[in-house]
PDB file of C-alpha atoms in Angstrom:
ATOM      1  CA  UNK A   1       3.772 -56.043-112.102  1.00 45.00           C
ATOM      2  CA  UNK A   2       2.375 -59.957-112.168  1.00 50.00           C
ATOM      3  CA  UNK A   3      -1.031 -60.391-113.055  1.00 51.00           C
ATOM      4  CA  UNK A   4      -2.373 -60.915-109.636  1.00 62.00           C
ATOM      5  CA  UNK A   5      -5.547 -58.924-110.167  1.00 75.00           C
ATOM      6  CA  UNK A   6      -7.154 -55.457-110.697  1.00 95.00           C
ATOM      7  CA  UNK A   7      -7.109 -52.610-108.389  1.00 98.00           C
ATOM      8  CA  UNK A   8      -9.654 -50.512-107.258  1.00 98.00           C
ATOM      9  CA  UNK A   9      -7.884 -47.588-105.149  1.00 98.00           C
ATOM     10  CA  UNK A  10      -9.722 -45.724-102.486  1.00 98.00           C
ATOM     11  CA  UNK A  11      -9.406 -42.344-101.719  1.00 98.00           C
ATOM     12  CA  UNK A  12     -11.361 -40.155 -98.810  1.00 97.00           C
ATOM     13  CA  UNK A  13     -11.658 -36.765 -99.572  1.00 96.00           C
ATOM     14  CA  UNK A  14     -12.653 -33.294 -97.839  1.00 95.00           C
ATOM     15  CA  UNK A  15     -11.554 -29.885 -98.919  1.00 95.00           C
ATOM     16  CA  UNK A  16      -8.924 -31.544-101.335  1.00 95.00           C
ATOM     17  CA  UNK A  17      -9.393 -29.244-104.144  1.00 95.00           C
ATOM     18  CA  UNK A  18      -5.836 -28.465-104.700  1.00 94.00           C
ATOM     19  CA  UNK A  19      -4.453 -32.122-104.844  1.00 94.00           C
ATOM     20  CA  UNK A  20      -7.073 -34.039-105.900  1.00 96.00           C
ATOM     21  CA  UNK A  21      -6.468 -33.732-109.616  1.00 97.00           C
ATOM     22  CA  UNK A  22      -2.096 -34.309-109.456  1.00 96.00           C
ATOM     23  CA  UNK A  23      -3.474 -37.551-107.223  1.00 96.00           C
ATOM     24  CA  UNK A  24      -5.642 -39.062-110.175  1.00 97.00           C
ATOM     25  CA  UNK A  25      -3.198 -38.319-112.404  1.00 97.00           C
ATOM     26  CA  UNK A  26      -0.614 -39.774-110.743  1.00 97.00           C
ATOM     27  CA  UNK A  27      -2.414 -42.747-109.479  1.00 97.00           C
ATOM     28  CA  UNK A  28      -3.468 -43.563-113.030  1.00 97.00           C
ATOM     29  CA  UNK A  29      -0.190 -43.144-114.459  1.00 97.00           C
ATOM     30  CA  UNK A  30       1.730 -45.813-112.108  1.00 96.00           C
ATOM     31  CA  UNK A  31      -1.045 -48.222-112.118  1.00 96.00           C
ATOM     32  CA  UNK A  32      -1.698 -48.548-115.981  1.00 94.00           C
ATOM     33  CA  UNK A  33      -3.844 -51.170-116.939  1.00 93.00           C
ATOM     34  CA  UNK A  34      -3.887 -52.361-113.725  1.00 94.00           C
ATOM     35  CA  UNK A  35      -5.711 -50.162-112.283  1.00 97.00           C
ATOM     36  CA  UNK A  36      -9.594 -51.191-112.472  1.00 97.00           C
ATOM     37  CA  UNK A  37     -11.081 -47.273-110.656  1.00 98.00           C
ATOM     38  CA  UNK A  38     -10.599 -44.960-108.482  1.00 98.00           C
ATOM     39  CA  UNK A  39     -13.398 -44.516-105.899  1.00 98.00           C
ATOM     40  CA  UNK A  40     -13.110 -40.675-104.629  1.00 98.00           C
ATOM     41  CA  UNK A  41     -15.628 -40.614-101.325  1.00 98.00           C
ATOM     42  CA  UNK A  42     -16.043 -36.886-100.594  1.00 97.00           C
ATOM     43  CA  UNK A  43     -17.938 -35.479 -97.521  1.00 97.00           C
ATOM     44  CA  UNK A  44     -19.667 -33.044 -99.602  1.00 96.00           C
ATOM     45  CA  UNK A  45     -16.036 -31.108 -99.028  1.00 96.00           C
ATOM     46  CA  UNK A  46     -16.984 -26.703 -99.057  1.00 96.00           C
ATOM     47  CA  UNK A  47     -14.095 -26.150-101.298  1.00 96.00           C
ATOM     48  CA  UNK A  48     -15.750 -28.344-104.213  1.00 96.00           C
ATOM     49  CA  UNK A  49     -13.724 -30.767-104.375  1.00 97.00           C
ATOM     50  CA  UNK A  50     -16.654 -33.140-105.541  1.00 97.00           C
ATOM     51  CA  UNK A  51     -16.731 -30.883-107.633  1.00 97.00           C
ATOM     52  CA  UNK A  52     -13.884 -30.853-109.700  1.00 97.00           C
ATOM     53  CA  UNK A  53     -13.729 -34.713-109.393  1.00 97.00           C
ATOM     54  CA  UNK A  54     -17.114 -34.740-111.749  1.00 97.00           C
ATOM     55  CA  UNK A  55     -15.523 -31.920-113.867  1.00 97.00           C
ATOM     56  CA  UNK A  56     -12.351 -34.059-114.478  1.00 96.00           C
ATOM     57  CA  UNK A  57     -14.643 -36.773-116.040  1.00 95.00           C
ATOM     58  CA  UNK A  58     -11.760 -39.458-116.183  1.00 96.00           C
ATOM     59  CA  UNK A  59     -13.089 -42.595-117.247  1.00 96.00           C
ATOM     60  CA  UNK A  60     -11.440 -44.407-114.540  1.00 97.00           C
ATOM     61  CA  UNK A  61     -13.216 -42.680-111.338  1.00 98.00           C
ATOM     62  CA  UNK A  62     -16.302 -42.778-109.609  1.00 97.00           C
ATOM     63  CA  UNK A  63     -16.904 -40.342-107.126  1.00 98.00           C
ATOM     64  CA  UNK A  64     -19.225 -41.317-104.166  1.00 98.00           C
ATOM     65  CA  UNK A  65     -20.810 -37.914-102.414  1.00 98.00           C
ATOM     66  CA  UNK A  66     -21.883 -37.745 -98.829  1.00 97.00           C
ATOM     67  CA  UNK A  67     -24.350 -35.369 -97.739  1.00 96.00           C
ATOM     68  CA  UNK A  68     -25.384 -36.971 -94.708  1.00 92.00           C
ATOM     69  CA  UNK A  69     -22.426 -38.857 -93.050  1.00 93.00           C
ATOM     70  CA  UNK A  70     -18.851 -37.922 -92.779  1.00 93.00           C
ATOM     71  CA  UNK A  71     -15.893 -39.157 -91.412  1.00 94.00           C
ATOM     72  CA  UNK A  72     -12.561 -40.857 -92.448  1.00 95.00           C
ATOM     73  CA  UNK A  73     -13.373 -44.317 -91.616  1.00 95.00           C
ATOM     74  CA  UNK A  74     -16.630 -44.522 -92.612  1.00 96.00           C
ATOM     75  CA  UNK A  75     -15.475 -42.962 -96.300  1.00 97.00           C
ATOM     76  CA  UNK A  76     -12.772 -45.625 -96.474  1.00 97.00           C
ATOM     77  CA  UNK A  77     -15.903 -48.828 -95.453  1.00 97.00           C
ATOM     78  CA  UNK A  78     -17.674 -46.819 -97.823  1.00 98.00           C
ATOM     79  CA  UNK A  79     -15.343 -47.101-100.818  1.00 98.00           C
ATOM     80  CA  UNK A  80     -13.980 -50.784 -99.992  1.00 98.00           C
ATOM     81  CA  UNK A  81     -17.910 -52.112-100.151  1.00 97.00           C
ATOM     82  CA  UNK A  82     -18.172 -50.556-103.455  1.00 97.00           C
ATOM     83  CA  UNK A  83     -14.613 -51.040-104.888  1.00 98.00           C
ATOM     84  CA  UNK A  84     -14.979 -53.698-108.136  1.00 97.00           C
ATOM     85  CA  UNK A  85     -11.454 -55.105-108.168  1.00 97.00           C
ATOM     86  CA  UNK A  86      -9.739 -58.230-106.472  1.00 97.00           C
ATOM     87  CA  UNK A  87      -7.345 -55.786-104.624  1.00 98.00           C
ATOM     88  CA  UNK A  88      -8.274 -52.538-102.971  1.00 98.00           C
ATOM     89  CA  UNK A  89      -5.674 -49.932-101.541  1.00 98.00           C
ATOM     90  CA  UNK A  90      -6.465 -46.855 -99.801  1.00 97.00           C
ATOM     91  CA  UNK A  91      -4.646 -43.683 -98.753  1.00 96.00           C
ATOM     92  CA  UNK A  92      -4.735 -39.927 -98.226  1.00 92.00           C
ATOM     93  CA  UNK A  93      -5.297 -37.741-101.567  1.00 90.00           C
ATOM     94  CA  UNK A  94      -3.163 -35.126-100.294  1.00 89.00           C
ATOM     95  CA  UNK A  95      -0.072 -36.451-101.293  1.00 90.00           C
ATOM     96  CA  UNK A  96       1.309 -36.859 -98.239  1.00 88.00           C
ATOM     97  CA  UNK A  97       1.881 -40.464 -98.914  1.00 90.00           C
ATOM     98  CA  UNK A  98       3.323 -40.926-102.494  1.00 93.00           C
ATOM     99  CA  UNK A  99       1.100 -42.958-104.759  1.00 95.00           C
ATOM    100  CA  UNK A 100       4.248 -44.321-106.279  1.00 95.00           C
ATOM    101  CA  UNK A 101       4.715 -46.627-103.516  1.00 96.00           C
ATOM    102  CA  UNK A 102       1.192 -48.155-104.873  1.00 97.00           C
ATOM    103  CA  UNK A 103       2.801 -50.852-107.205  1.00 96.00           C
ATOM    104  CA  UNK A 104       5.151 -51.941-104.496  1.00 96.00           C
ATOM    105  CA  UNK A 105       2.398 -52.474-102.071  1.00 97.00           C
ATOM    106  CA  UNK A 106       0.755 -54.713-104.795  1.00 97.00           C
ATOM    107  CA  UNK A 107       3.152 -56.763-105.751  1.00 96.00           C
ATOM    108  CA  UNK A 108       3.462 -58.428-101.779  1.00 97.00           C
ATOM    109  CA  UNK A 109       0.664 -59.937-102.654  1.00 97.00           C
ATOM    110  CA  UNK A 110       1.458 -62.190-104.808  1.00 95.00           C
ATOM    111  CA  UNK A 111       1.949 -63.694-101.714  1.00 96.00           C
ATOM    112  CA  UNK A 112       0.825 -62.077 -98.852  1.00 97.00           C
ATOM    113  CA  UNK A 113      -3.149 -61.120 -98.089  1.00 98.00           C
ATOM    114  CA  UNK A 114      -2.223 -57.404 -97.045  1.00 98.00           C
ATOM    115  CA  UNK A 115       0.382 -54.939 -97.299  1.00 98.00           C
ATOM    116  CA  UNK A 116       1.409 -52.136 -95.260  1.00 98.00           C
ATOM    117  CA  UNK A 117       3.439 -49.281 -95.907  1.00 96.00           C
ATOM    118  CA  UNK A 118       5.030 -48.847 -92.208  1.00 96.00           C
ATOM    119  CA  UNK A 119       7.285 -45.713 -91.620  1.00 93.00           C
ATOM    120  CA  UNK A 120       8.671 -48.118 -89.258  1.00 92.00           C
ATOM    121  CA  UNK A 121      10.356 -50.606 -90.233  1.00 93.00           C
ATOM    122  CA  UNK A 122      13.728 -50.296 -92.299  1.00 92.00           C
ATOM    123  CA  UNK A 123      13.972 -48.218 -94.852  1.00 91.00           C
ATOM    124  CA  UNK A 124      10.717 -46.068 -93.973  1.00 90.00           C
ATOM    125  CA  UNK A 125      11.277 -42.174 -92.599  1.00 87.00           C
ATOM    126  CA  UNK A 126       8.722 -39.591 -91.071  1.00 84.00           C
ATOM    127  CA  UNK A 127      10.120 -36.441 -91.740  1.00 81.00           C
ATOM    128  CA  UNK A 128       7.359 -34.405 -89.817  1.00 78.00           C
ATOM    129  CA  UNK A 129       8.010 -32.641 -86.345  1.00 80.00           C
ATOM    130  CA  UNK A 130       9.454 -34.004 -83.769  1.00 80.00           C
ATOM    131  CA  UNK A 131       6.621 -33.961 -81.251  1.00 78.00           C
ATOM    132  CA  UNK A 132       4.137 -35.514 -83.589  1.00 81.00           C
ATOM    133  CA  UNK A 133       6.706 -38.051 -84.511  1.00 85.00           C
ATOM    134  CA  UNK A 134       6.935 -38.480 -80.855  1.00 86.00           C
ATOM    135  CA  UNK A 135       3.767 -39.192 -80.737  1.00 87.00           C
ATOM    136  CA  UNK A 136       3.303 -41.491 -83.658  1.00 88.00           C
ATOM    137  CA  UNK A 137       6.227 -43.738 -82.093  1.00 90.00           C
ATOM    138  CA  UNK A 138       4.238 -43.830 -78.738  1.00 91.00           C
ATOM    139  CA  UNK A 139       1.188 -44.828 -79.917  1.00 93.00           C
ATOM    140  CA  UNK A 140       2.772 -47.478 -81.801  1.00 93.00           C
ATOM    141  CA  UNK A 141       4.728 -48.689 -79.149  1.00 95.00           C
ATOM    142  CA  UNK A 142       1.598 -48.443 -77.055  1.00 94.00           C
ATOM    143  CA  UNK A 143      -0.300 -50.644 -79.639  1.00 95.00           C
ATOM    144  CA  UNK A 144       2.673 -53.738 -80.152  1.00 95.00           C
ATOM    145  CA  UNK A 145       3.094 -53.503 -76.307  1.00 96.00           C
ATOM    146  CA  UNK A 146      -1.151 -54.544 -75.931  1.00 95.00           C
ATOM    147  CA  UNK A 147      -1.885 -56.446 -79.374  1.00 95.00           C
ATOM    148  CA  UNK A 148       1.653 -58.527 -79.815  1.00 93.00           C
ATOM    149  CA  UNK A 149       4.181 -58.126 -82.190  1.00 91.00           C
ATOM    150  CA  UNK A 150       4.388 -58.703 -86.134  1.00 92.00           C
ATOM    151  CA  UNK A 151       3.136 -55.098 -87.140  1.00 96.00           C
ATOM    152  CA  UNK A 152       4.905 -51.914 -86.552  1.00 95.00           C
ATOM    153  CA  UNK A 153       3.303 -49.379 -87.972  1.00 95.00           C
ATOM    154  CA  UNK A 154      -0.784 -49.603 -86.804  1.00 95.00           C
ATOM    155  CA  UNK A 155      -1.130 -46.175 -87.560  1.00 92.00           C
ATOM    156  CA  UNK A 156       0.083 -46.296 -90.946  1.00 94.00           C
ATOM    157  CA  UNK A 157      -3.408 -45.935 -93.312  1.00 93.00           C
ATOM    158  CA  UNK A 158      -1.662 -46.820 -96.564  1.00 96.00           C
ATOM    159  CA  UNK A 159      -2.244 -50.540 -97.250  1.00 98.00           C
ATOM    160  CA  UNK A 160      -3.060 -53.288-100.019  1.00 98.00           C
ATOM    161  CA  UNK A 161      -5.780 -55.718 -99.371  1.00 98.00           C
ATOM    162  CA  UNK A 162      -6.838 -58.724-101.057  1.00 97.00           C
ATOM    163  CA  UNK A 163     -10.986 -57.875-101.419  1.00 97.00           C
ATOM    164  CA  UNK A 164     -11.287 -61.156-100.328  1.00 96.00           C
ATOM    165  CA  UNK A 165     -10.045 -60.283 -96.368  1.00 98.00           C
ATOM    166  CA  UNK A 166     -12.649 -57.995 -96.015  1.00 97.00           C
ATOM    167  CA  UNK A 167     -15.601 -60.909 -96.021  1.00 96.00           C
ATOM    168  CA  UNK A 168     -13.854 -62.323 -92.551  1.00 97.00           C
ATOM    169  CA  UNK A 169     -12.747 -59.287 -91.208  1.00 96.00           C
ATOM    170  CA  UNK A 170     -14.766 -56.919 -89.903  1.00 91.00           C
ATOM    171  CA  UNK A 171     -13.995 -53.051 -91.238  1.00 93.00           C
ATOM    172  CA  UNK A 172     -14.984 -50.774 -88.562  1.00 92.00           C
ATOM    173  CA  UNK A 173     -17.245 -47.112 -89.727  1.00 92.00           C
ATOM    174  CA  UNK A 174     -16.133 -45.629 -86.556  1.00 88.00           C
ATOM    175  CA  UNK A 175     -13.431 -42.331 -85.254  1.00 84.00           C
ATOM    176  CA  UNK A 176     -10.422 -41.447 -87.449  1.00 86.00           C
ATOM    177  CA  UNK A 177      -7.237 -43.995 -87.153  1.00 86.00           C
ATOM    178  CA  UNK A 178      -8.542 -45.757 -84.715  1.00 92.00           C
ATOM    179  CA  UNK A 179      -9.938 -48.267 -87.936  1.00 94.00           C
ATOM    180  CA  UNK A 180      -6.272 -48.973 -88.944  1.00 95.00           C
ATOM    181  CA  UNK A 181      -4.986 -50.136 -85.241  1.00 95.00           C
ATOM    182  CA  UNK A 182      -8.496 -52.772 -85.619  1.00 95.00           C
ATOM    183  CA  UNK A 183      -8.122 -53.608 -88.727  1.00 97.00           C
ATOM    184  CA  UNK A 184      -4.886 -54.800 -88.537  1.00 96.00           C
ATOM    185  CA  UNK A 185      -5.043 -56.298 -85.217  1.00 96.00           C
ATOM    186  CA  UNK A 186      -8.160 -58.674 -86.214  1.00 96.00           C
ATOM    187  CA  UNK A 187      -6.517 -59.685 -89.603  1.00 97.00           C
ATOM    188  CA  UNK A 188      -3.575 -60.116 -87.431  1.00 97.00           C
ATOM    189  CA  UNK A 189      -5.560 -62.486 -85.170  1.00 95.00           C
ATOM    190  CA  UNK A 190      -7.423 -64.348 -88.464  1.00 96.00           C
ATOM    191  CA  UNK A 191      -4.127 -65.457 -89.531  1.00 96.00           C
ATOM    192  CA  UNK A 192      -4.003 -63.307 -92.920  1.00 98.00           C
ATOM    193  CA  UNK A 193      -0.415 -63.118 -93.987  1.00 98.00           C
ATOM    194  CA  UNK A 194       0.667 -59.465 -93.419  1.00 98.00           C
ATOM    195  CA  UNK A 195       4.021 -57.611 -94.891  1.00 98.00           C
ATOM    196  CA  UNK A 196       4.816 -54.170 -93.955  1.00 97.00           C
ATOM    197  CA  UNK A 197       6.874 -52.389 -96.676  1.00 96.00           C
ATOM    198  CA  UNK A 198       9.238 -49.057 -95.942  1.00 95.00           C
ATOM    199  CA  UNK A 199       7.865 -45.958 -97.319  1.00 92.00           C
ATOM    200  CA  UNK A 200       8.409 -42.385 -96.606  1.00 87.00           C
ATOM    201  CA  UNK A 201       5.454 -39.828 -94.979  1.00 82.00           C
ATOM    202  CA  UNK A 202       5.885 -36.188 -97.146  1.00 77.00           C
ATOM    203  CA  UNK A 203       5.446 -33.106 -95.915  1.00 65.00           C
ATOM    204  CA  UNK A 204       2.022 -32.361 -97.253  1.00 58.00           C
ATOM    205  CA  UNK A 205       1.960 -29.474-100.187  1.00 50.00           C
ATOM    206  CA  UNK A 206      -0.089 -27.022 -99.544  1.00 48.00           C
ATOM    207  CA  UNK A 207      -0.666 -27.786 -95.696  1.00 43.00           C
ATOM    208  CA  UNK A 208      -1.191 -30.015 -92.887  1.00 45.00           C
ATOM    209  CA  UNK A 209      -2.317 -33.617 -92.533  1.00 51.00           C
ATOM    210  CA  UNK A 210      -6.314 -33.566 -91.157  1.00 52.00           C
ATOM    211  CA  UNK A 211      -4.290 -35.437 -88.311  1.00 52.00           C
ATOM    212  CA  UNK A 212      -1.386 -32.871 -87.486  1.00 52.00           C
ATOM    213  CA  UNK A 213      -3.580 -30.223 -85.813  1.00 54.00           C
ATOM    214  CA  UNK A 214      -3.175 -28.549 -82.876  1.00 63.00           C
ATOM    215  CA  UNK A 215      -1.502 -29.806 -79.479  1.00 67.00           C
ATOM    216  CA  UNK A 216      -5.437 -30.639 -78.277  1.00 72.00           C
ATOM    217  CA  UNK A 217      -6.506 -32.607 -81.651  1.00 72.00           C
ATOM    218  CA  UNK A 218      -3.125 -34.755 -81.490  1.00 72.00           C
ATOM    219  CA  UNK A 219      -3.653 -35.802 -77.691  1.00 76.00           C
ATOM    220  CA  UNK A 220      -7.027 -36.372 -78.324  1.00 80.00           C
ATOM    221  CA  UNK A 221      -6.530 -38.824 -81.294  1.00 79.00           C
ATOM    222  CA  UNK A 222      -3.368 -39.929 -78.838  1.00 81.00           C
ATOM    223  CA  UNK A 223      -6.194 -40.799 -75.917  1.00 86.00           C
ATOM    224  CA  UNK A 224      -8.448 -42.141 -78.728  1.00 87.00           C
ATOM    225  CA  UNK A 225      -5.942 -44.774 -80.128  1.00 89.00           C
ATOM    226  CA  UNK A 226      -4.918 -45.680 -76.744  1.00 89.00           C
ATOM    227  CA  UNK A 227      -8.625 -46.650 -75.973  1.00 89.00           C
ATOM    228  CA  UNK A 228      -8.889 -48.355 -79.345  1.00 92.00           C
ATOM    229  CA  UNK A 229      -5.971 -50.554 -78.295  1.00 94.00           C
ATOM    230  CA  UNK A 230      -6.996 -51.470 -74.699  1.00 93.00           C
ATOM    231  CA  UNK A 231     -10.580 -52.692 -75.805  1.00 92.00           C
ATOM    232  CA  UNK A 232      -9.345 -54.815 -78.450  1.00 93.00           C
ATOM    233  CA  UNK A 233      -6.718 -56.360 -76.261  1.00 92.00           C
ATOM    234  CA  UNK A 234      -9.031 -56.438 -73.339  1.00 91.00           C
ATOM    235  CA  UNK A 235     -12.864 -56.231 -74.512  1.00 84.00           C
ATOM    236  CA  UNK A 236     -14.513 -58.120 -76.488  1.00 64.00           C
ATOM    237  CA  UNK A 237     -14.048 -58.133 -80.595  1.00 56.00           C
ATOM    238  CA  UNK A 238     -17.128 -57.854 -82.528  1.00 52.00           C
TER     239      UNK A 238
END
């Protein structure tokens, strides 16, 4: 990997007990001396997940602990406004997105500001069920329909940022994916060079994704996205 910088990798957690451990060790292993920390932001999870992640002691993690807020895109503003390196990626810790793909995200920028892993675009695959692929492709659809083309995957939450993006474009503490559909879109509209990468979405061991709930969660994320993309396309943009 070219010496563009170090990384600080973000990870949300809550109730990750059982993965957060093969995630560290993975993370640290494919990074190397690139990496510069890992920045675990648990929501105080029941299982003691925080837990663990102070047990561990690796010398390359800092674990933030919420007791008052929670919430996956407020963890995620959290983390990025404390991360240390020049380049900050973020993802699930439950291995449902494989932190080998981390080193391929980085490398795009070397010329590019931010990096996407998109399911969509060739060479990508969502092996999950069909409705919530369904779904996924709707929303998606829904969301280059509104904000233009040049990104396919808005729901992707697996990306590789220059720290540097984040001072002109705002990061938004609020609802669950919605931050991924704005952040891209404004970044989009700033004139940051994006690349979206193919990747593959795993099964997740041990369970579910936090978003591949019932029928009533996924419309109601559905409905949420959908009003996510109409405001930016049609309200006004903080």
């Amino acid at each position: 990997m070219k010496n563009i910088g170090d990384v600080s990798i973000v990870l949300p957690s809550y109730n990750e007990r059982e993965n957060i451990a093969e995630a560290i060790e993975r993370m640290s292993k494919v990074m190397g001396q690139r990496l510069k920390e890992i920045i675990i932001v648990d929501d105080n999870s029941p299982d003691g997940t925080w837990k663990l992640v102070e047990e561990l002691n690796h010398p390359k993690v800092r674990l933030i602990r919420r007791m008052n807020e929670k919430g996956l895109a407020s963890a995620l503003a959290d983390g990025i406004d404390a991360a240390q390196g020049s380049i900050v990626v973020w993802l699930d810790c439950d291995l449902g997105l494989s932190p080998e793909e981390i080193p391929h995200l980085v490398r795009q920028l070397d010329v590019h500001d931010i990096a996407i892993a998109s399911r969509y675009v060739k060479g990508g695959k969502d092996p999950r069920p069909f409705f919530r692929v369904f779904l996924s492709w709707m929303i998606n659809g829904f969301s280059i329909f509104f904000l233009g083309p040049g990104i396919r995957d808005y729901t992707s939450g697996f990306a590789a940022v220059r720290k540097s993006v984040f001072d002109k474009v705002h990061f938004s503490r609020r609802g669950f994916g919605e931050y991924f559909i704005e952040f891209a879109y404004k970044a989009k509209k700033k004139g940051f060079k994006i690349v979206e990468i193919p990747c593959a979405y795993n099964i997740r061991p041990g369970g579910i994704s936090k978003s591949d709930g019932d029928l009533g969660t996924l419309l109601k994320l559905g409905k949420d996205y959908g009003f996510k993309v109409l405001n930016l396309r049609f309200g006004r943009l903080p």
